[in-house]
């Protein structure tokens, strides 16, 4: 999952970027509204954390422009304490959730998880697909109850496939949602990661759809565990 963090406070930005990376998200950072708008306009993020008090272009205007252009990306806004009118303006501009500064990083991460699963059509906090389970709270996955040892990128791949299970996902889409913009992107490496994950979860779980991409499928006849 790839997140855009639009925040101008350097200390808070550093802290949040670290926390998001530690939670195995790919993160791009924008320090002003102009850059935030450009990145959100050109890159397919899974969610945006948007400070409303941004230099150059304020957060509400950035959000209004995205929504006017039909961008449906989930947006969590960060507002100043005591400013109820800012929250109202943010929601009216198309925000999905908000947090008032100062906040606990854990709460931000929890709200982000909720936003991501709602936008992908999942209600439960833990994702499951056949005997595969993935818990974004702990950034852990298991197969038939056995914990999986995944690298950060393998985990991101699993997370994205589990979020969009049953759908064919192209290599380009995976590249765009697994790596941040500074990463040396190469869609051939996706094949390598898929191969490694297959070794860990079983060869039949990720189907290769020739010329189109990959699809995560539940095992034939397997009951969904609670
Ligand atoms: Ca600010």
Tab-separated table of C-alpha atoms and ligand atoms in Angstrom:
chain	number	residue	atom	x	y	z
A	1	UNK	CA	0.000	0.000	0.000
A	2	UNK	CA	1.345	3.392	-0.953
A	3	UNK	CA	0.606	6.550	1.006
A	4	UNK	CA	1.060	10.252	0.244
A	5	UNK	CA	1.979	12.277	3.315
A	6	UNK	CA	1.389	16.016	2.812
A	7	UNK	CA	2.758	17.841	5.849
A	8	UNK	CA	5.016	20.889	6.110
A	9	UNK	CA	6.242	20.517	9.684
A	10	UNK	CA	9.675	18.863	9.278
A	11	UNK	CA	9.719	17.101	12.665
A	12	UNK	CA	6.185	15.732	12.345
A	13	UNK	CA	6.875	14.699	8.727
A	14	UNK	CA	9.999	12.785	9.708
A	15	UNK	CA	8.206	11.091	12.594
A	16	UNK	CA	5.176	10.089	10.504
A	17	UNK	CA	7.257	8.950	7.542
A	18	UNK	CA	9.223	6.675	9.847
A	19	UNK	CA	6.076	5.303	11.512
A	20	UNK	CA	4.455	4.610	8.125
A	21	UNK	CA	7.597	2.920	6.796
A	22	UNK	CA	7.827	0.837	9.962
A	23	UNK	CA	4.236	-0.266	9.318
A	24	UNK	CA	5.397	-1.435	5.843
A	25	UNK	CA	3.767	1.271	3.728
A	26	UNK	CA	5.513	2.854	0.759
A	27	UNK	CA	5.494	6.596	1.542
A	28	UNK	CA	5.941	9.733	-0.560
A	29	UNK	CA	6.206	13.073	1.186
A	30	UNK	CA	5.054	16.496	-0.023
A	31	UNK	CA	6.031	19.581	2.008
A	32	UNK	CA	3.621	22.029	0.338
A	33	UNK	CA	0.201	22.068	-1.289
A	34	UNK	CA	1.511	22.469	-4.821
A	35	UNK	CA	3.651	19.351	-4.633
A	36	UNK	CA	0.891	17.462	-2.802
A	37	UNK	CA	-1.599	18.285	-5.538
A	38	UNK	CA	0.840	17.303	-8.276
A	39	UNK	CA	1.722	13.956	-6.665
A	40	UNK	CA	-1.906	13.096	-5.890
A	41	UNK	CA	-2.776	14.016	-9.454
A	42	UNK	CA	-0.110	11.883	-11.101
A	43	UNK	CA	0.500	8.920	-8.764
A	44	UNK	CA	-2.068	6.277	-7.757
A	45	UNK	CA	-1.923	6.380	-3.947
A	46	UNK	CA	-3.977	4.072	-1.754
A	47	UNK	CA	-4.589	6.903	0.722
A	48	UNK	CA	-3.495	10.464	1.511
A	49	UNK	CA	-2.696	12.063	4.864
A	50	UNK	CA	-3.268	15.750	4.231
A	51	UNK	CA	-2.384	18.578	6.589
A	52	UNK	CA	-4.807	21.437	5.937
A	53	UNK	CA	-2.333	24.183	6.861
A	54	UNK	CA	0.099	23.795	3.966
A	55	UNK	CA	2.228	26.497	2.279
A	56	UNK	CA	1.656	27.595	-1.363
A	57	UNK	CA	-1.776	25.940	-1.686
A	58	UNK	CA	-3.828	25.101	1.427
A	59	UNK	CA	-5.023	21.552	2.044
A	60	UNK	CA	-8.724	22.284	1.514
A	61	UNK	CA	-7.995	23.707	-1.964
A	62	UNK	CA	-5.808	20.707	-2.826
A	63	UNK	CA	-8.604	18.349	-1.804
A	64	UNK	CA	-11.264	20.351	-3.650
A	65	UNK	CA	-9.222	20.156	-6.858
A	66	UNK	CA	-8.731	16.400	-6.580
A	67	UNK	CA	-12.433	15.832	-5.994
A	68	UNK	CA	-13.378	18.184	-8.829
A	69	UNK	CA	-11.155	16.059	-11.091
A	70	UNK	CA	-12.970	12.917	-9.928
A	71	UNK	CA	-10.179	11.506	-7.723
A	72	UNK	CA	-11.732	9.041	-5.277
A	73	UNK	CA	-8.637	8.374	-3.206
A	74	UNK	CA	-9.328	8.162	0.570
A	75	UNK	CA	-8.121	11.291	2.372
A	76	UNK	CA	-7.468	11.760	6.082
A	77	UNK	CA	-7.025	15.414	7.007
A	78	UNK	CA	-4.895	16.802	9.838
A	79	UNK	CA	-6.394	19.901	11.429
A	80	UNK	CA	-5.275	22.442	14.028
A	81	UNK	CA	-6.630	22.075	17.540
A	82	UNK	CA	-9.930	23.786	18.280
A	83	UNK	CA	-10.646	24.626	14.670
A	84	UNK	CA	-14.051	23.038	14.120
A	85	UNK	CA	-14.634	25.170	11.024
A	86	UNK	CA	-11.493	23.706	9.440
A	87	UNK	CA	-12.887	20.197	9.941
A	88	UNK	CA	-16.198	21.198	8.372
A	89	UNK	CA	-14.407	22.788	5.402
A	90	UNK	CA	-12.277	19.656	5.056
A	91	UNK	CA	-15.252	17.285	5.050
A	92	UNK	CA	-17.168	19.521	2.668
A	93	UNK	CA	-14.160	19.453	0.352
A	94	UNK	CA	-14.289	15.642	0.315
A	95	UNK	CA	-12.270	14.364	3.294
A	96	UNK	CA	-13.045	10.865	4.608
A	97	UNK	CA	-11.668	11.216	8.108
A	98	UNK	CA	-9.743	13.667	10.278
A	99	UNK	CA	-7.339	13.913	13.170
A	100	UNK	CA	-6.744	16.991	15.318
A	101	UNK	CA	-3.154	17.910	16.185
A	102	UNK	CA	-1.522	16.838	18.382
A	103	UNK	CA	-2.396	13.168	18.003
A	104	UNK	CA	-0.906	9.801	18.832
A	105	UNK	CA	0.787	8.091	15.910
A	106	UNK	CA	-1.016	4.861	16.828
A	107	UNK	CA	-4.373	6.563	16.287
A	108	UNK	CA	-3.282	7.853	12.896
A	109	UNK	CA	-2.178	4.344	11.878
A	110	UNK	CA	-5.470	2.843	13.107
A	111	UNK	CA	-7.536	5.406	11.175
A	112	UNK	CA	-5.420	4.803	8.100
A	113	UNK	CA	-5.981	1.028	8.310
A	114	UNK	CA	-9.735	1.616	8.615
A	115	UNK	CA	-9.713	3.966	5.602
A	116	UNK	CA	-7.750	1.510	3.472
A	117	UNK	CA	-9.933	-1.474	4.256
A	118	UNK	CA	-13.177	0.465	3.767
A	119	UNK	CA	-12.042	1.822	0.426
A	120	UNK	CA	-11.155	-1.721	-0.713
A	121	UNK	CA	-14.553	-3.023	0.477
A	122	UNK	CA	-13.376	-4.953	3.557
A	123	UNK	CA	-15.073	-4.614	6.941
A	124	UNK	CA	-12.914	-6.903	9.124
A	125	UNK	CA	-9.589	-5.667	10.506
A	126	UNK	CA	-7.845	-8.918	9.536
A	127	UNK	CA	-7.804	-9.921	5.886
A	128	UNK	CA	-8.334	-13.554	4.995
A	129	UNK	CA	-8.312	-15.547	1.792
A	130	UNK	CA	-8.620	-19.271	2.153
A	131	UNK	CA	-6.022	-20.275	4.743
A	132	UNK	CA	-4.130	-17.037	4.280
A	133	UNK	CA	-4.492	-14.357	6.910
A	134	UNK	CA	-2.950	-10.912	7.105
A	135	UNK	CA	-3.154	-8.593	10.066
A	136	UNK	CA	-2.224	-5.005	9.128
A	137	UNK	CA	-2.138	-4.024	12.834
A	138	UNK	CA	0.916	-6.204	13.391
A	139	UNK	CA	2.083	-6.263	9.745
A	140	UNK	CA	2.012	-10.064	9.971
A	141	UNK	CA	0.702	-12.800	7.749
A	142	UNK	CA	0.130	-16.522	8.179
A	143	UNK	CA	-0.801	-19.522	6.077
A	144	UNK	CA	-2.974	-22.229	7.682
A	145	UNK	CA	-2.063	-20.836	11.102
A	146	UNK	CA	1.697	-20.908	10.416
A	147	UNK	CA	3.316	-17.459	10.669
A	148	UNK	CA	4.985	-16.315	7.451
A	149	UNK	CA	8.384	-14.684	7.492
A	150	UNK	CA	8.113	-11.973	4.890
A	151	UNK	CA	10.443	-9.123	3.972
A	152	UNK	CA	8.919	-5.660	3.888
A	153	UNK	CA	8.364	-5.791	0.124
A	154	UNK	CA	6.982	-9.320	0.233
A	155	UNK	CA	4.570	-8.177	2.926
A	156	UNK	CA	3.494	-5.177	0.804
A	157	UNK	CA	2.847	-7.527	-2.112
A	158	UNK	CA	0.766	-9.858	0.075
A	159	UNK	CA	-1.131	-6.918	1.574
A	160	UNK	CA	-2.025	-5.516	-1.832
A	161	UNK	CA	-3.024	-8.903	-3.256
A	162	UNK	CA	-5.122	-9.707	-0.162
A	163	UNK	CA	-6.839	-6.305	-0.329
A	164	UNK	CA	-7.731	-6.944	-3.952
A	165	UNK	CA	-8.132	-10.738	-3.838
A	166	UNK	CA	-9.907	-12.316	-6.785
A	167	UNK	CA	-9.040	-9.403	-9.096
A	168	UNK	CA	-6.334	-9.568	-11.752
A	169	UNK	CA	-3.617	-7.047	-10.911
A	170	UNK	CA	-1.061	-5.988	-13.485
A	171	UNK	CA	2.649	-5.746	-12.786
A	172	UNK	CA	2.483	-2.006	-13.439
A	173	UNK	CA	-0.224	-1.636	-10.795
A	174	UNK	CA	1.886	-3.593	-8.313
A	175	UNK	CA	4.941	-1.432	-9.048
A	176	UNK	CA	2.850	1.701	-8.487
A	177	UNK	CA	1.465	0.514	-5.162
A	178	UNK	CA	4.484	-1.243	-3.655
A	179	UNK	CA	7.256	1.272	-4.237
A	180	UNK	CA	7.646	4.929	-3.321
A	181	UNK	CA	8.599	7.399	-6.036
A	182	UNK	CA	12.307	7.421	-5.152
A	183	UNK	CA	12.590	3.665	-5.516
A	184	UNK	CA	14.388	2.337	-8.581
A	185	UNK	CA	11.321	0.795	-10.154
A	186	UNK	CA	11.565	-2.212	-12.361
A	187	UNK	CA	8.484	-4.281	-13.106
A	188	UNK	CA	10.693	-7.371	-13.618
A	189	UNK	CA	11.487	-7.400	-9.915
A	190	UNK	CA	7.775	-7.946	-9.247
A	191	UNK	CA	8.103	-11.369	-10.827
A	192	UNK	CA	10.921	-12.141	-8.407
A	193	UNK	CA	8.823	-11.091	-5.403
A	194	UNK	CA	5.819	-13.087	-6.597
A	195	UNK	CA	8.116	-16.116	-6.956
A	196	UNK	CA	9.425	-15.689	-3.415
A	197	UNK	CA	5.957	-15.250	-1.931
A	198	UNK	CA	4.733	-18.320	-3.833
A	199	UNK	CA	7.494	-20.365	-2.214
A	200	UNK	CA	6.222	-19.257	1.187
A	201	UNK	CA	2.446	-19.529	0.741
A	202	UNK	CA	2.200	-22.413	-1.722
A	203	UNK	CA	2.532	-22.404	-5.514
A	204	UNK	CA	-1.192	-22.406	-6.393
A	205	UNK	CA	-2.326	-19.331	-4.501
A	206	UNK	CA	-1.145	-16.623	-6.886
A	207	UNK	CA	-2.339	-17.281	-10.398
A	208	UNK	CA	-0.429	-15.795	-13.327
A	209	UNK	CA	-2.880	-14.465	-15.899
A	210	UNK	CA	-0.819	-14.359	-19.061
A	211	UNK	CA	-0.314	-10.864	-20.418
A	212	UNK	CA	-2.487	-9.347	-17.672
A	213	UNK	CA	-0.932	-9.935	-14.286
A	214	UNK	CA	-1.568	-11.835	-11.086
A	215	UNK	CA	-4.596	-12.929	-9.110
A	216	UNK	CA	-4.792	-14.202	-5.540
A	217	UNK	CA	-7.201	-17.146	-5.357
A	218	UNK	CA	-8.573	-19.110	-2.391
A	219	UNK	CA	-7.738	-22.830	-2.425
A	220	UNK	CA	-10.329	-24.953	-4.197
A	221	UNK	CA	-13.004	-26.201	-1.807
A	222	UNK	CA	-11.336	-24.725	1.253
A	223	UNK	CA	-13.599	-23.359	3.956
A	224	UNK	CA	-13.113	-19.776	5.055
A	225	UNK	CA	-11.769	-19.842	8.602
A	226	UNK	CA	-13.358	-17.479	11.104
B	1	LIG	CA1	0.987	22.801	8.616
